[in-house]
mmCIF file of C-alpha atoms in Angstrom:
data_model
loop_
_atom_site.group_PDB
_atom_site.id
_atom_site.type_symbol
_atom_site.label_atom_id
_atom_site.label_comp_id
_atom_site.label_asym_id
_atom_site.label_seq_id
_atom_site.Cartn_x
_atom_site.Cartn_y
_atom_site.Cartn_z
ATOM 1 C CA MET A 719 91.126 90.052 69.518
ATOM 2 C CA ARG A 720 90.559 91.663 72.893
ATOM 3 C CA PHE A 721 93.111 92.735 75.520
ATOM 4 C CA PHE A 722 93.109 94.559 78.856
ATOM 5 C CA HIS A 723 95.284 97.620 79.420
ATOM 6 C CA LEU A 724 96.395 98.142 83.053
ATOM 7 C CA SER A 725 99.274 100.031 84.626
ATOM 8 C CA ASP A 726 100.678 101.585 87.804
ATOM 9 C CA LEU A 727 99.625 98.947 90.307
ATOM 10 C CA HIS A 728 102.111 100.436 92.810
ATOM 11 C CA ILE A 729 101.869 97.397 95.047
ATOM 12 C CA GLY A 730 103.273 98.271 98.479
ATOM 13 C CA LEU A 731 102.159 101.916 98.354
ATOM 14 C CA LYS A 732 101.101 103.701 101.536
ATOM 15 C CA LEU A 733 98.532 106.524 101.494
ATOM 16 C CA LYS A 734 99.459 109.064 104.184
ATOM 17 C CA ASN A 735 101.071 106.133 106.039
ATOM 18 C CA ARG A 736 97.956 103.995 105.621
ATOM 19 C CA ASP A 737 98.826 100.487 104.422
ATOM 20 C CA LEU A 738 96.884 99.791 101.205
ATOM 21 C CA LYS A 739 97.627 96.054 101.029
ATOM 22 C CA GLU A 740 94.013 95.056 101.709
ATOM 23 C CA ASP A 741 92.724 97.624 99.174
ATOM 24 C CA GLN A 742 95.184 96.483 96.520
ATOM 25 C CA GLU A 743 94.385 92.804 97.013
ATOM 26 C CA TYR A 744 90.689 93.665 96.753
ATOM 27 C CA ILE A 745 91.012 95.606 93.484
ATOM 28 C CA LEU A 746 93.331 92.995 91.932
ATOM 29 C CA ARG A 747 90.749 90.311 92.734
ATOM 30 C CA GLU A 748 88.111 92.482 91.051
ATOM 31 C CA ILE A 749 90.327 92.768 87.957
ATOM 32 C CA THR A 750 90.716 88.989 87.975
ATOM 33 C CA ASP A 751 86.943 88.528 88.236
ATOM 34 C CA ILE A 752 86.382 90.882 85.295
ATOM 35 C CA ALA A 753 88.988 88.962 83.282
ATOM 36 C CA ARG A 754 87.209 85.710 84.095
ATOM 37 C CA GLU A 755 83.962 87.215 82.785
ATOM 38 C CA ARG A 756 85.317 89.045 79.711
ATOM 39 C CA LYS A 757 87.961 86.466 78.677
ATOM 40 C CA PRO A 758 90.615 88.806 77.168
ATOM 41 C CA ASP A 759 93.203 87.248 74.888
ATOM 42 C CA ALA A 760 95.954 89.254 76.596
ATOM 43 C CA VAL A 761 96.501 91.353 79.715
ATOM 44 C CA VAL A 762 98.953 94.267 79.431
ATOM 45 C CA ILE A 763 100.508 95.911 82.511
ATOM 46 C CA ALA A 764 102.337 99.081 81.430
ATOM 47 C CA GLY A 765 104.811 99.486 84.282
ATOM 48 C CA ASP A 766 105.120 100.365 87.973
ATOM 49 C CA ILE A 767 104.186 96.957 89.268
ATOM 50 C CA TYR A 768 105.586 97.927 92.652
ATOM 51 C CA ASP A 769 105.908 101.216 94.471
ATOM 52 C CA ARG A 770 109.582 100.619 95.259
ATOM 53 C CA ALA A 771 112.489 99.191 93.343
ATOM 54 C CA VAL A 772 113.105 96.819 96.258
ATOM 55 C CA PRO A 773 109.577 95.659 97.104
ATOM 56 C CA SER A 774 108.746 93.996 100.391
ATOM 57 C CA ALA A 775 108.108 90.254 100.559
ATOM 58 C CA GLU A 776 104.433 91.089 101.167
ATOM 59 C CA ALA A 777 104.259 93.187 97.984
ATOM 60 C CA VAL A 778 105.861 90.411 95.930
ATOM 61 C CA GLY A 779 103.336 87.981 97.400
ATOM 62 C CA VAL A 780 100.438 90.234 96.367
ATOM 63 C CA PHE A 781 101.681 90.380 92.766
ATOM 64 C CA ASP A 782 102.339 86.643 92.707
ATOM 65 C CA ALA A 783 98.764 85.971 93.851
ATOM 66 C CA PHE A 784 97.456 88.349 91.173
ATOM 67 C CA LEU A 785 99.345 86.630 88.342
ATOM 68 C CA THR A 786 98.311 83.208 89.637
ATOM 69 C CA GLY A 787 94.678 84.323 89.781
ATOM 70 C CA LEU A 788 94.845 85.752 86.264
ATOM 71 C CA ARG A 789 96.326 82.556 84.880
ATOM 72 C CA GLU A 790 93.529 80.528 86.490
ATOM 73 C CA ALA A 791 90.829 82.963 85.327
ATOM 74 C CA VAL A 792 92.024 83.159 81.704
ATOM 75 C CA PRO A 793 94.408 80.236 81.176
ATOM 76 C CA GLY A 794 94.822 80.951 77.479
ATOM 77 C CA ALA A 795 95.676 84.658 77.818
ATOM 78 C CA GLU A 796 99.117 86.134 77.234
ATOM 79 C CA ILE A 797 100.351 88.315 80.114
ATOM 80 C CA LEU A 798 102.588 91.188 78.986
ATOM 81 C CA VAL A 799 104.378 93.259 81.646
ATOM 82 C CA ILE A 800 107.018 95.995 81.484
ATOM 83 C CA SER A 801 108.888 97.776 84.267
ATOM 84 C CA GLY A 802 108.183 101.390 85.178
ATOM 85 C CA ASN A 803 110.300 104.065 86.807
ATOM 86 C CA HIS A 804 109.366 102.764 90.288
ATOM 87 C CA ASP A 805 110.448 99.210 89.479
ATOM 88 C CA SER A 806 113.879 97.627 89.473
ATOM 89 C CA PRO A 807 114.507 96.736 85.793
ATOM 90 C CA GLN A 808 116.847 93.885 86.715
ATOM 91 C CA ARG A 809 114.368 92.331 89.152
ATOM 92 C CA VAL A 810 111.488 92.509 86.671
ATOM 93 C CA ASN A 811 113.772 91.053 84.001
ATOM 94 C CA CYS A 812 114.628 88.035 86.152
ATOM 95 C CA PHE A 813 113.602 84.663 84.604
ATOM 96 C CA ARG A 814 112.474 86.529 81.468
ATOM 97 C CA SER A 815 113.193 83.635 79.089
ATOM 98 C CA LEU A 816 111.676 80.972 81.335
ATOM 99 C CA LEU A 817 108.504 82.949 81.959
ATOM 100 C CA SER A 818 107.992 83.637 78.263
ATOM 101 C CA GLU A 819 107.671 79.885 77.712
ATOM 102 C CA GLU A 820 104.634 80.068 80.026
ATOM 103 C CA HIS A 821 103.216 83.009 78.015
ATOM 104 C CA VAL A 822 104.133 85.520 80.734
ATOM 105 C CA TYR A 823 106.387 88.227 79.312
ATOM 106 C CA MET A 824 108.132 90.211 82.071
ATOM 107 C CA ILE A 825 110.312 92.800 80.320
ATOM 108 C CA GLY A 826 112.397 94.845 82.735
ATOM 109 C CA LEU A 827 115.222 96.167 80.564
ATOM 110 C CA PRO A 828 115.036 98.055 77.254
ATOM 111 C CA PRO A 829 117.533 97.294 74.488
ATOM 112 C CA MET A 830 120.867 98.661 75.744
ATOM 113 C CA LYS A 831 123.515 97.356 73.368
ATOM 114 C CA LYS A 832 123.934 97.567 69.623
ATOM 115 C CA GLY A 833 122.133 94.713 67.940
ATOM 116 C CA GLU A 834 119.444 94.521 70.627
ATOM 117 C CA ASN A 835 115.887 95.452 69.713
ATOM 118 C CA VAL A 836 112.685 96.424 71.469
ATOM 119 C CA GLU A 837 111.030 93.203 72.658
ATOM 120 C CA LYS A 838 108.265 92.115 70.279
ATOM 121 C CA VAL A 839 105.557 89.594 71.092
ATOM 122 C CA THR A 840 103.382 88.588 68.168
ATOM 123 C CA LEU A 841 99.899 87.188 68.725
ATOM 124 C CA HIS A 842 97.427 86.047 66.070
ATOM 125 C CA ASP A 843 93.696 86.162 65.491
ATOM 126 C CA GLU A 844 91.496 85.461 62.479
ATOM 127 C CA PHE A 845 92.670 88.727 60.858
ATOM 128 C CA GLY A 846 96.389 88.035 61.091
ATOM 129 C CA PRO A 847 99.293 89.015 63.352
ATOM 130 C CA ILE A 848 99.219 91.622 66.126
ATOM 131 C CA HIS A 849 102.624 92.897 67.240
ATOM 132 C CA PHE A 850 103.101 94.091 70.817
ATOM 133 C CA TYR A 851 106.270 96.161 71.294
ATOM 134 C CA LEU A 852 107.217 96.073 74.973
ATOM 135 C CA LEU A 853 109.422 99.011 75.943
ATOM 136 C CA PRO A 854 110.102 99.500 79.674
ATOM 137 C CA PHE A 855 110.893 102.868 81.244
ATOM 138 C CA VAL A 856 113.898 104.365 79.457
ATOM 139 C CA LYS A 857 116.470 106.885 80.603
ATOM 140 C CA PRO A 858 118.802 108.293 77.914
ATOM 141 C CA SER A 859 121.850 107.019 79.828
ATOM 142 C CA MET A 860 120.511 103.448 79.593
ATOM 143 C CA VAL A 861 120.372 103.368 75.799
ATOM 144 C CA LYS A 862 123.243 105.659 74.774
ATOM 145 C CA ASP A 863 125.174 102.743 73.207
ATOM 146 C CA ILE A 864 122.308 102.497 70.718
ATOM 147 C CA THR A 865 121.156 106.095 70.372
ATOM 148 C CA GLY A 866 124.541 107.795 70.725
ATOM 149 C CA THR A 867 125.232 111.163 72.348
ATOM 150 C CA ASP A 868 125.134 114.790 71.230
ATOM 151 C CA GLU A 869 128.035 116.677 69.631
ATOM 152 C CA ASN A 870 129.501 117.371 73.082
ATOM 153 C CA GLY A 871 129.368 113.751 74.197
ATOM 154 C CA ASN A 872 126.391 114.313 76.519
ATOM 155 C CA ASN A 873 123.381 112.032 76.762
ATOM 156 C CA LEU A 874 120.528 112.897 74.431
ATOM 157 C CA SER A 875 117.301 114.304 75.832
ATOM 158 C CA TYR A 876 114.535 111.853 76.777
ATOM 159 C CA ASP A 877 112.637 112.910 73.650
ATOM 160 C CA ALA A 878 115.570 112.491 71.258
ATOM 161 C CA ALA A 879 116.700 109.185 72.771
ATOM 162 C CA PHE A 880 113.196 107.703 72.687
ATOM 163 C CA ARG A 881 112.683 108.756 69.066
ATOM 164 C CA LYS A 882 115.958 107.155 67.998
ATOM 165 C CA LEU A 883 115.079 103.963 69.821
ATOM 166 C CA LEU A 884 111.674 103.695 68.134
ATOM 167 C CA ALA A 885 113.078 104.670 64.731
ATOM 168 C CA ALA A 886 115.063 101.413 64.765
ATOM 169 C CA VAL A 887 111.873 99.357 65.152
ATOM 170 C CA PRO A 888 110.831 97.893 61.760
ATOM 171 C CA ILE A 889 107.073 98.539 61.913
ATOM 172 C CA ASP A 890 104.943 97.137 59.112
ATOM 173 C CA PRO A 891 102.056 99.650 58.792
ATOM 174 C CA SER A 892 99.890 97.090 56.991
ATOM 175 C CA GLU A 893 99.726 95.019 60.189
ATOM 176 C CA ARG A 894 98.426 95.881 63.653
ATOM 177 C CA ASN A 895 101.045 97.302 66.010
ATOM 178 C CA ILE A 896 100.667 98.026 69.732
ATOM 179 C CA LEU A 897 103.223 99.916 71.831
ATOM 180 C CA VAL A 898 103.449 99.317 75.578
ATOM 181 C CA SER A 899 105.445 102.112 77.189
ATOM 182 C CA HIS A 900 106.006 103.839 80.532
ATOM 183 C CA GLN A 901 107.090 107.446 79.874
ATOM 184 C CA PHE A 902 105.800 111.006 80.182
ATOM 185 C CA PHE A 903 104.186 111.810 76.831
ATOM 186 C CA VAL A 904 102.913 115.310 76.123
ATOM 187 C CA PRO A 905 100.154 115.879 73.531
ATOM 188 C CA ALA A 906 100.992 118.023 70.507
ATOM 189 C CA GLY A 907 100.313 121.708 71.139
ATOM 190 C CA LYS A 908 100.537 121.365 74.929
ATOM 191 C CA SER A 909 103.332 122.092 77.364
ATOM 192 C CA ALA A 910 104.303 119.649 80.111
ATOM 193 C CA ASP A 911 102.956 122.064 82.735
ATOM 194 C CA GLU A 912 99.480 121.782 81.210
ATOM 195 C CA VAL A 913 99.307 118.035 81.810
ATOM 196 C CA GLU A 914 97.522 117.308 85.070
ATOM 197 C CA ARG A 915 99.737 115.235 87.368
ATOM 198 C CA SER A 916 99.035 113.491 90.653
ATOM 199 C CA ASP A 917 100.967 114.096 93.859
ATOM 200 C CA SER A 918 101.922 110.409 93.936
ATOM 201 C CA GLU A 919 103.893 110.655 90.677
ATOM 202 C CA ILE A 920 107.657 111.193 90.549
ATOM 203 C CA ARG A 921 108.435 114.312 88.509
ATOM 204 C CA THR A 922 111.673 115.637 87.130
ATOM 205 C CA VAL A 923 112.806 119.230 87.606
ATOM 206 C CA GLY A 924 112.043 121.196 84.467
ATOM 207 C CA ASN A 925 110.069 118.228 83.060
ATOM 208 C CA ILE A 926 113.206 117.000 81.317
ATOM 209 C CA ASP A 927 111.599 113.569 80.868
ATOM 210 C CA GLN A 928 108.834 114.818 78.568
ATOM 211 C CA ILE A 929 108.427 113.210 75.140
ATOM 212 C CA GLY A 930 106.255 114.490 72.309
ATOM 213 C CA ALA A 931 103.253 112.198 71.816
ATOM 214 C CA ASP A 932 103.540 112.491 68.029
ATOM 215 C CA VAL A 933 106.215 109.776 68.216
ATOM 216 C CA LEU A 934 103.385 107.322 68.979
ATOM 217 C CA ALA A 935 101.536 108.011 65.724
ATOM 218 C CA PRO A 936 102.736 104.884 63.812
ATOM 219 C CA PHE A 937 101.043 102.576 66.340
ATOM 220 C CA ASP A 938 97.434 101.467 66.165
ATOM 221 C CA TYR A 939 97.181 101.722 69.948
ATOM 222 C CA ALA A 940 99.610 102.854 72.660
ATOM 223 C CA ALA A 941 99.074 101.261 76.092
ATOM 224 C CA LEU A 942 100.758 103.802 78.353
ATOM 225 C CA GLY A 943 101.733 103.869 81.999
ATOM 226 C CA HIS A 944 103.219 106.559 84.289
ATOM 227 C CA ILE A 945 100.433 109.153 84.598
ATOM 228 C CA HIS A 946 98.074 108.223 87.437
ATOM 229 C CA LYS A 947 94.969 109.934 86.103
ATOM 230 C CA PRO A 948 93.168 108.160 83.231
ATOM 231 C CA MET A 949 93.760 110.336 80.178
ATOM 232 C CA LYS A 950 94.189 110.406 76.419
ATOM 233 C CA VAL A 951 97.314 111.841 74.837
ATOM 234 C CA GLY A 952 95.651 113.734 72.033
ATOM 235 C CA SER A 953 93.958 110.625 70.669
ATOM 236 C CA GLU A 954 91.423 107.990 71.614
ATOM 237 C CA PHE A 955 94.075 105.388 70.838
ATOM 238 C CA LEU A 956 97.040 106.815 72.769
ATOM 239 C CA ARG A 957 95.991 106.353 76.383
ATOM 240 C CA TYR A 958 97.024 106.253 79.998
ATOM 241 C CA CYS A 959 94.694 103.943 81.902
ATOM 242 C CA GLY A 960 95.706 105.391 85.278
ATOM 243 C CA THR A 961 96.072 103.612 88.605
ATOM 244 C CA PRO A 962 93.493 100.969 89.604
ATOM 245 C CA ILE A 963 92.924 102.717 92.971
ATOM 246 C CA CYS A 964 93.661 106.231 94.245
ATOM 247 C CA CYS A 965 97.331 106.587 95.169
ATOM 248 C CA SER A 966 97.058 110.137 96.541
ATOM 249 C CA VAL A 967 94.408 112.432 97.994
ATOM 250 C CA ASP A 968 94.272 114.606 94.869
ATOM 251 C CA GLU A 969 92.951 111.618 92.877
ATOM 252 C CA GLU A 970 89.663 111.904 94.764
ATOM 253 C CA GLY A 971 86.653 111.493 92.486
ATOM 254 C CA GLN A 972 88.523 109.845 89.614
ATOM 255 C CA GLN A 973 86.740 106.877 88.098
ATOM 256 C CA LYS A 974 89.356 104.158 87.910
ATOM 257 C CA GLY A 975 89.074 101.326 85.442
ATOM 258 C CA ILE A 976 90.536 98.870 82.977
ATOM 259 C CA ILE A 977 90.779 99.890 79.329
ATOM 260 C CA GLU A 978 89.485 97.054 77.174
ATOM 261 C CA VAL A 979 90.821 97.224 73.617
ATOM 262 C CA GLU A 980 89.280 95.215 70.802
ATOM 263 C CA LEU A 981 91.077 94.855 67.475
ATOM 264 C CA GLY A 982 89.402 93.980 64.203
ATOM 265 C CA ARG A 983 90.577 93.750 60.617
ATOM 266 C CA LYS A 984 92.943 96.518 59.510
ATOM 267 C CA ASP A 985 92.095 97.711 56.026
ATOM 268 C CA LEU A 986 94.377 100.398 54.567
ATOM 269 C CA THR A 987 92.304 100.854 51.402
ATOM 270 C CA GLY A 988 91.911 104.551 50.707
ATOM 271 C CA THR A 989 94.324 105.646 53.425
ATOM 272 C CA ALA A 990 97.653 107.405 53.091
ATOM 273 C CA GLY A 991 100.435 107.841 55.624
ATOM 274 C CA ILE A 992 99.634 108.010 59.348
ATOM 275 C CA LEU A 993 96.055 106.945 60.066
ATOM 276 C CA THR A 994 93.546 109.373 61.515
ATOM 277 C CA ASP A 995 91.480 108.560 64.589
ATOM 278 C CA GLU A 996 88.460 108.152 62.351
ATOM 279 C CA GLU A 997 90.302 105.551 60.267
ATOM 280 C CA ARG A 998 91.592 103.743 63.371
ATOM 281 C CA SER A 999 88.120 103.662 64.909
ATOM 282 C CA LYS A 1000 86.995 101.275 62.150
ATOM 283 C CA TYR A 1001 89.121 98.451 63.583
ATOM 284 C CA VAL A 1002 90.174 99.568 67.098
ATOM 285 C CA LYS A 1003 87.485 99.820 69.771
ATOM 286 C CA THR A 1004 88.101 100.938 73.343
ATOM 287 C CA ALA A 1005 85.922 100.801 76.437
ATOM 288 C CA VAL A 1006 86.545 101.533 80.116
ATOM 289 C CA LEU A 1007 85.492 98.780 82.507
ATOM 290 C CA PRO A 1008 84.959 100.587 85.841
ATOM 291 C CA LEU A 1009 86.621 99.407 89.044
ATOM 292 C CA HIS A 1010 85.059 99.779 92.495
ATOM 293 C CA PRO A 1011 87.510 100.284 95.382
ATOM 294 C CA LEU A 1012 87.164 98.811 98.837
ATOM 295 C CA HIS A 1013 87.491 102.342 100.253
ATOM 296 C CA GLU A 1014 86.904 105.671 98.513
ATOM 297 C CA VAL A 1015 89.162 108.707 99.041
ATOM 298 C CA LYS A 1016 87.100 111.662 100.281
ATOM 299 C CA THR A 1017 87.417 115.196 101.626
ATOM 300 C CA LEU A 1018 84.713 116.291 104.077
ATOM 301 C CA THR A 1019 84.251 120.007 104.791
ATOM 302 C CA GLY A 1020 82.223 121.494 107.648
ATOM 303 C CA THR A 1021 82.146 122.074 111.367
ATOM 304 C CA LEU A 1022 83.098 119.285 113.728
ATOM 305 C CA ALA A 1023 79.427 118.730 114.546
ATOM 306 C CA GLU A 1024 78.517 118.554 110.843
ATOM 307 C CA VAL A 1025 81.206 116.181 109.629
ATOM 308 C CA THR A 1026 80.757 113.732 112.517
ATOM 309 C CA LYS A 1027 77.170 113.172 111.380
ATOM 310 C CA GLU A 1028 78.584 111.243 108.380
ATOM 311 C CA PRO A 1029 80.716 108.384 109.795
ATOM 312 C CA SER A 1030 82.592 106.377 107.190
ATOM 313 C CA ASP A 1031 85.376 103.803 106.869
ATOM 314 C CA ASP A 1032 86.606 105.459 103.656
ATOM 315 C CA TYR A 1033 89.964 107.248 103.514
ATOM 316 C CA VAL A 1034 88.919 110.674 104.710
ATOM 317 C CA THR A 1035 90.544 114.102 104.909
ATOM 318 C CA VAL A 1036 88.556 116.421 107.171
ATOM 319 C CA LEU A 1037 88.558 120.199 106.633
ATOM 320 C CA LEU A 1038 87.052 121.866 109.712
ATOM 321 C CA THR A 1039 85.390 125.278 109.381
ATOM 322 C CA ASP A 1040 84.686 125.944 113.092
ATOM 323 C CA GLU A 1041 85.294 129.576 114.052
ATOM 324 C CA ALA A 1042 85.714 128.829 117.762
ATOM 325 C CA ASP A 1043 88.745 127.090 119.237
ATOM 326 C CA LEU A 1044 88.293 123.340 119.649
ATOM 327 C CA ASP A 1045 89.543 120.974 122.301
ATOM 328 C CA ILE A 1046 92.320 119.300 120.306
ATOM 329 C CA VAL A 1047 92.224 115.941 122.104
ATOM 330 C CA ASP A 1048 88.427 115.728 121.990
ATOM 331 C CA MET A 1049 88.350 116.776 118.339
ATOM 332 C CA GLN A 1050 90.848 114.103 117.308
ATOM 333 C CA ASP A 1051 89.134 111.389 119.358
ATOM 334 C CA ARG A 1052 85.720 112.178 117.893
ATOM 335 C CA LEU A 1053 87.031 112.258 114.347
ATOM 336 C CA ARG A 1054 88.968 109.005 114.679
ATOM 337 C CA LEU A 1055 85.916 107.337 116.151
ATOM 338 C CA CYS A 1056 83.814 108.392 113.136
ATOM 339 C CA PHE A 1057 86.566 107.805 110.574
ATOM 340 C CA PRO A 1058 88.785 104.813 111.401
ATOM 341 C CA ASN A 1059 90.733 105.454 108.172
ATOM 342 C CA LEU A 1060 91.234 109.168 108.819
ATOM 343 C CA LEU A 1061 94.104 110.529 106.721
ATOM 344 C CA GLU A 1062 94.399 114.146 107.773
ATOM 345 C CA ILE A 1063 92.722 116.930 109.750
ATOM 346 C CA ARG A 1064 92.893 120.499 108.419
ATOM 347 C CA ARG A 1065 91.592 123.724 109.863
ATOM 348 C CA GLN A 1066 90.229 126.673 107.948
ATOM 349 C CA GLN A 1067 92.195 129.813 108.803
ATOM 350 C CA ARG A 1068 91.231 133.480 108.830
ATOM 351 C CA PHE A 1069 93.873 136.008 107.908
ATOM 352 C CA ARG A 1070 93.911 139.708 108.788
ATOM 353 C CA THR A 1071 92.639 140.619 105.368
ATOM 354 C CA GLY A 1072 89.441 138.781 106.214
ATOM 355 C CA LEU A 1073 89.951 136.419 103.287
ATOM 356 C CA ARG A 1074 89.510 132.738 103.993
ATOM 357 C CA ARG A 1075 92.186 130.265 103.016
ATOM 358 C CA TYR A 1076 92.798 126.637 103.771
ATOM 359 C CA ARG A 1077 95.910 125.136 105.209
ATOM 360 C CA GLY A 1078 97.415 123.144 102.360
ATOM 361 C CA ASP A 1079 95.144 124.673 99.694
ATOM 362 C CA GLU A 1080 98.024 125.763 97.492
ATOM 363 C CA LYS A 1081 100.597 123.654 95.758
ATOM 364 C CA ALA A 1082 104.054 123.986 97.284
ATOM 365 C CA LYS A 1083 106.719 125.363 95.007
ATOM 366 C CA ASP A 1084 108.936 122.751 93.424
ATOM 367 C CA PRO A 1085 112.689 122.682 94.269
ATOM 368 C CA MET A 1086 113.618 124.533 91.078
ATOM 369 C CA GLU A 1087 111.274 127.440 91.919
ATOM 370 C CA LEU A 1088 112.527 127.641 95.501
ATOM 371 C CA ILE A 1089 116.217 127.727 94.544
ATOM 372 C CA THR A 1090 115.595 130.127 91.672
ATOM 373 C CA ASP A 1091 113.742 132.501 94.013
ATOM 374 C CA PHE A 1092 116.532 132.253 96.578
ATOM 375 C CA LEU A 1093 119.234 133.038 94.013
ATOM 376 C CA GLY A 1094 117.229 135.824 92.402
ATOM 377 C CA GLY A 1095 115.532 134.382 89.355
ATOM 378 C CA GLU A 1096 115.891 137.405 87.066
ATOM 379 C CA GLY A 1097 119.689 137.188 87.219
ATOM 380 C CA LEU A 1098 119.839 133.594 86.015
ATOM 381 C CA ASP A 1099 120.384 132.886 82.342
ATOM 382 C CA GLU A 1100 119.309 129.758 80.468
ATOM 383 C CA GLU A 1101 122.663 128.035 81.040
ATOM 384 C CA ASP A 1102 122.378 128.637 84.810
ATOM 385 C CA ARG A 1103 118.876 127.185 84.880
ATOM 386 C CA LYS A 1104 119.950 124.128 82.881
ATOM 387 C CA LEU A 1105 122.827 123.499 85.297
ATOM 388 C CA LEU A 1106 120.502 123.851 88.310
ATOM 389 C CA ALA A 1107 117.980 121.426 86.805
ATOM 390 C CA ASP A 1108 120.738 118.898 86.109
ATOM 391 C CA VAL A 1109 122.020 119.111 89.701
ATOM 392 C CA LEU A 1110 118.529 118.741 91.170
ATOM 393 C CA ASN A 1111 117.608 115.773 88.964
ATOM 394 C CA THR A 1112 120.909 114.050 89.754
ATOM 395 C CA ALA A 1113 120.333 114.613 93.470
ATOM 396 C CA GLY A 1114 116.797 113.289 93.123
ATOM 397 C CA SER A 1115 118.025 110.122 91.394
ATOM 398 C CA GLU A 1116 120.620 109.552 94.116
ATOM 399 C CA GLN A 1117 118.006 110.027 96.849
ATOM 400 C CA GLU A 1118 115.625 107.626 95.072
ATOM 401 C CA SER A 1119 118.395 105.034 94.899
ATOM 402 C CA LEU A 1120 119.186 105.416 98.617
ATOM 403 C CA THR A 1121 115.491 105.178 99.453
ATOM 404 C CA ASP A 1122 115.105 101.968 97.450
ATOM 405 C CA GLU A 1123 118.126 100.294 99.012
ATOM 406 C CA GLY A 1124 117.310 101.465 102.527
ATOM 407 C CA GLY A 1125 113.686 100.411 102.307
ATOM 408 C CA HIS A 1126 112.393 103.708 103.672
ATOM 409 C CA SER A 1127 110.046 106.244 102.103
#
């Protein structure tokens, strides 16, 4: 059996206020064409269908056209979709039962009440059943009726809540099991700060949403969404496929693609406990099918005269190194003429020390660092920091909710 692993379509996203509708339609058509050629038995989309919880009518139309195209390209394929943290769980969950009769599984909500279970879709090939466990983005508050709370009545951590939720799933290790999830998983032996993140991702203060990737070990493959850069989570078979096109400037140079997963016969002879990657590789094969965007994301560095020798309709950030002052109006006109999809103009600056630096070359401090510095970080104990992180994350959630309802970014 063969299936495609996609995620983080972020339909409706703008790149530095540039509308990406044309680019997204283009890449989704390319995915459809590849599906028509490769004939997967299933297509998995691991969350963040849209960029906003309340998507525009245009964004909904783009996704509708994509699903219609997929169904025409591979009429026999199952389409398995979960919601991500950018999506509205209730909207994705709409018509869930009706769509499943058409072999389109749109799972927006995780199990939230006692007696409910993680959605399971079982497919079959010549080697037996393959179980897909579809678990949308989970916050501890959403599943506390199932997972419970701590001794003080507070919600569990993301890690503890997720582990309890998965522990209730009756996995038969003799059969093939696939998890589809949209969370922030951290490889064993690494801290959350060591995981490379994109500017387009929503992050929590203090990385409170991190979950240890070891919880994924019982699955033969984990089709993950949430991280925008294609990456493995400590294993060839625990993978983020990344976004299909660049969603931020710092994703420049990333090769985007579809992960194609092929499953063969699972033979547990001679194995014990959790399978190693070597043992999994005997029946799980992965390959990246590259995608080719309508426009690349590029940074061009040089003098005004140098960079304007390379006109392009790609999404371009220009870093000018001219020592002399430039006519601002003329500079902007010349650059926009050469680069119709110009994102940003930066100027190299010289400081008194004589050292060169670039405007915007350093990451801004996150809110936690700024407030900690303001309050005098050395005087704050662990309890103070925990309280600050809780306040900031609550404020962030409220702002995200207002943004979604107001329709503004």
